[in-house]
Amino acid sequence: MAQRQAEMRQFNTVRWTIYILVALVVVLPYVLRLPLPLKFTPSRDVRKLYDRMDSLKPGSHVLLSLDYDAASQAELQPMSRALLEHCFKKGLIPIVMTHWQSGLGLDKQVIDEVANKAKEALGKEVKSGRDYVFLGFKPGYSNLVLNMGENLKGAFDKDYFGQSTGDMPALQGVTSLKDIDMGVDLAAGSDVGMWIAYGSDRFNFPLGAGTTAVQAPDMTPFLDSKQLVGLLGGLRGAADYETLLDMPDGGTTGMLAQSSTHVLVILLIVAANARLLLGRSARKRE
Amino acid sequence: MFLKRLTIPLIIVFVLGLLAFVQDYVPHPLAGEFREEMTSWSRIIGGFALFLGAYSLLHMHVTRIRRKTAGWGYSVFVFIGAAFMIVVGLHNEGLGPLQDIEGGTTWFDWGYDNIVVPCGGTIFSILAFFMASAAFRTFRARNLGAALLLIAAVIVMFGRVPISETVGQWVFGSSAVFPKLTDAIMDYPNLAAKRGIMLGISLGAISQSMRILFGIERSYLGGD
Amino acid sequence: MLRAWSLVAVIALPGATQAAPASHPVSAAASSAPASGAVISAPTVPDPASFKAMDKPSDDGSAMRVEWARPAREAEGIAYVVEIAESPNDFKSGKFKSKVVKPSPPDEGDLYRTDISPASDKFFPPPESPPLTAERLKELAAEKVITGGELARAQAIMESMQRAQSKPGDQSRPAAESKPGTQSSPGSASEPSAELPREDKDWFGRLREYVHNRDWLKSFATAENRALTDGQLSRALAALESEYRERNTAGDRAEQDWLHRLMAFLKEKDQSEQKDRIAAINSRTWYVRLAVMKGDKKFYVGEGGQPAIRSARAKANYFNWAKLNNLLFSLIFCAIVFAFIEVAKRRRNLFLRKIAGLEAVDEAIGRSTEMDRPVFFVHGLGGMGDLATIASVNILARVARRTAEHDSRVRVMNVDPIVTAVSQEVVQQAYTEAGRPDAYNPDDVSLVASDQFSYVAAVSGIMVREQPGAIFLLGSFYAESLLLAETGASTGAIQIAGTDAYTQLPFFITTCDYTLIGEELYAASAYLSREPRLLGSLRGQDVGKAFLMIVMIVGSLVLTVAAVFGANLDWLRRIFSAN
């Protein structure tokens, strides 16, 4: 029993040391605003999504389904930002919506941020109803997507701000999902599969996706079968997209913290194994 | 005929399960209507079950406060938090709970945005610390299998971050070495293993569903 | 996942979809045939015998299918045009719609296919409310729905729009409103032109929406449709007017809210009626003809010197033949499972390999009892619709009974109310069967939170305070898996985890003492009970897995060899393709 307690105490000491090291390594790059000394190459899947978006003509409609909440904000919000920036830079019309009511505030926040930034960076004011549409949230999930596929303005007769979608200039020429030029789903859950089954496959529009790093490997079959035109995976995906846009933001600044943390974990693993091997050698010698 | 306790539930499970199975192969609009109707019913039942859950939660915390069991203070916070959200939600800036306030922020929104959301984010962020400690504890080369797992994990972790491109350039003269190695591990052995597990899970799910459908498996109904 | 080649379907050229004969330039002006659309026999035109129209198989009755064979010499730069009309005479009068289909690798062999849904917006959608015309505006002014000033303003705007539309080289597209509203027709209001001041455009849009909503609400108080009483209609129209005129008193706002709720209800009703209208249109007989278009010229597929016309009706089908392989495989698998259940009833010693996690259940419960600590059971986030949750409830029954027999305590923490109710029933029954009904405490099986991270915080806190001896993490987990497992590890408890969420398996494997991977969780109830029927189903499952392994290995070899020798084994791929 005493030995067990001693083991637990040692275990807790090691744990807390690791926690403090991780905290320092994550926080310091942000606090000290260390510049990223590294260049990196965007991945193939991110590049595919970027190229597809970049090939759209000004005035094309891009549906952005921001299906995440605060828990996944750290990875997916930078992606939303980057995609919206791309839309405004190219004169595309983003149609933003969400299936997650808990993420509505975050969606509005990111739209406001990017709209203000577009005004400063691009010198043009972006206005709801004219340059973008924020439809907000509606329940229904796959049924909502099916309704949008038949009649988008019927599914959302008003946008988030209460403006009628019927006459909205930004939605001119768009009656249903068949009329949109591209869709991107940023999902913390299983929404990508739903968008493929009920959206892009049925109504024939190209679909890209952004997911958390944990879920990104699950999207590989959809990429292989070309049901997804591209994929942003985790914070690295957001950083890659920002690099292609030449607009470094949250994703890029997070890369130093992420790199440092990964290196720290690798060093910890190496240290643990070195200790194990040394212990074995010592026992063998004895 | 004397009906056993489980007879009617088993009949319901069988009939509805069979219909749900069949509707997947029937493109007729009737099948879609059936599916929507069942979805509506399950939402309605879930709504009633919410009362049961709320009662269970509150009863548990009342008992803890009454008996002053360890950590009973947290139970007090449950009531404070619930009361705050219920009161501000019902009050809704004086408009009552059924009015929608467009564009404005109510106390309910404030509570959600400034308490619930940050707390959820905080709990989620603990993952970073736990991953580091779990990796330190677990990735030990005790045997061949563990060593292979360790090497693959280190390569993938390293290949995912930008520093690997810089190191690759220094060591191998090419920045793509580690990312490509990472992609190779994820695209081949990892994907193959995952697909194998998925196949097994799918078959297991079919078998389990059959057992439930035909009443062979009954534990979920509370006993045989 | 195999994907068939799909035709690239491009919506008809601008101008080709309008109903008025004069506005159908392609067939009138561009065809190399005389204006009657006579046939040019050319080798680039598909064989008329191959041109067919039929109900689209295995669908919900919303589409018909047109197919034709690739011509012997398909010219470069051509497109196919499928024209659809309500009757053969409508082709002559120009009342038809077109769908342009660009050549791409044909679907099967040399056969092109395209599906047409006649009731879609691009073809013959259900009739909408009448467009807003100058005459309608005068009627509304006479009814005092709008004032004289508003009439004058609206007329001025409409004249401005018509002037803009009639300018040569005007690029404005026809109005494409999805709501029942205007369609492009002469003398009607389509989209406000770019020259109009923003304020006028917004006001006109609101007026149009007001008029449309008025007409729509009135359609629910007719002899055919009495969804609204006269009193409700009057109230609704008054509220609508107050919204249009932007009146903002408390009373007005209350009425407007009532109106919005009413409109949401009516919209849902209207949607189902709209579905019926669409189904009625789709199920009519439609007529199609096919042409090859090169540049501006059309060459029709003809018979007897006239463009060939085919007819078809869309019908709702009762079976999706594309899923036949899926159904057959499912039935065969079910038959195998039943067969092995029968075998297991006769042969009671069916071998099952050891599953370490399940072998350790008794050990874990025994250890907890010795340490006088509770056993924790965590279901995860799934509801009762998740198979993993059902499997975990099955294990809970056994764990609860063993715990009751050991006179120990089991604590079950849930996130879903229905799972809570089921778990309470299961645990109570287990305690009763163990002869300890008095030991059951309902507060030990409770809902602790209904949100993912609130649940994690609650369960982690309870773990740290109550220091369990054994923790079972069995069910459907997401990001909280590592949080729970690592917290459990910090308490020193023995942890047995199991999930079918393969993204979370690595976290459990690294932090828990035993992990049930995927199907081992589903097999747990059979393993623990050793009941012959359940064991038999496991054996049947294994046979299914063996079949899949053989098919994958043999199939990969056969397809590889076929690829090397250039053989076409698409039929083999189709047997196993998912649709």
XYZ file of C-alpha atoms in Angstrom, chain C residues 19-22 24 27-28 34-38 83-97 287 289 300 305-307 309:
34
model
C -42.324 29.655 -73.012
C -43.075 32.227 -75.697
C -42.406 30.838 -79.162
C -40.788 34.042 -80.339
C -36.754 30.393 -78.712
C -34.674 26.026 -82.865
C -36.123 28.864 -84.942
C -36.192 24.368 -92.325
C -38.057 26.195 -89.562
C -40.365 23.210 -88.970
C -37.375 21.460 -87.306
C -37.105 18.764 -89.984
C -36.454 18.977 -75.398
C -39.458 18.307 -73.189
C -43.049 19.371 -73.677
C -46.518 18.572 -72.340
C -47.845 17.455 -75.700
C -46.403 16.729 -79.182
C -48.073 19.871 -80.559
C -46.220 22.038 -78.067
C -42.999 21.378 -79.941
C -44.444 23.028 -83.012
C -45.691 26.023 -81.048
C -42.383 26.375 -79.216
C -43.830 25.645 -75.764
C -41.051 23.354 -74.641
C -38.014 23.460 -72.414
C -42.939 14.125 -74.529
C -37.211 14.787 -78.522
C -32.819 16.318 -84.625
C -38.666 12.747 -91.860
C -39.860 14.226 -88.588
C -38.109 14.658 -85.245
C -40.847 12.063 -80.207
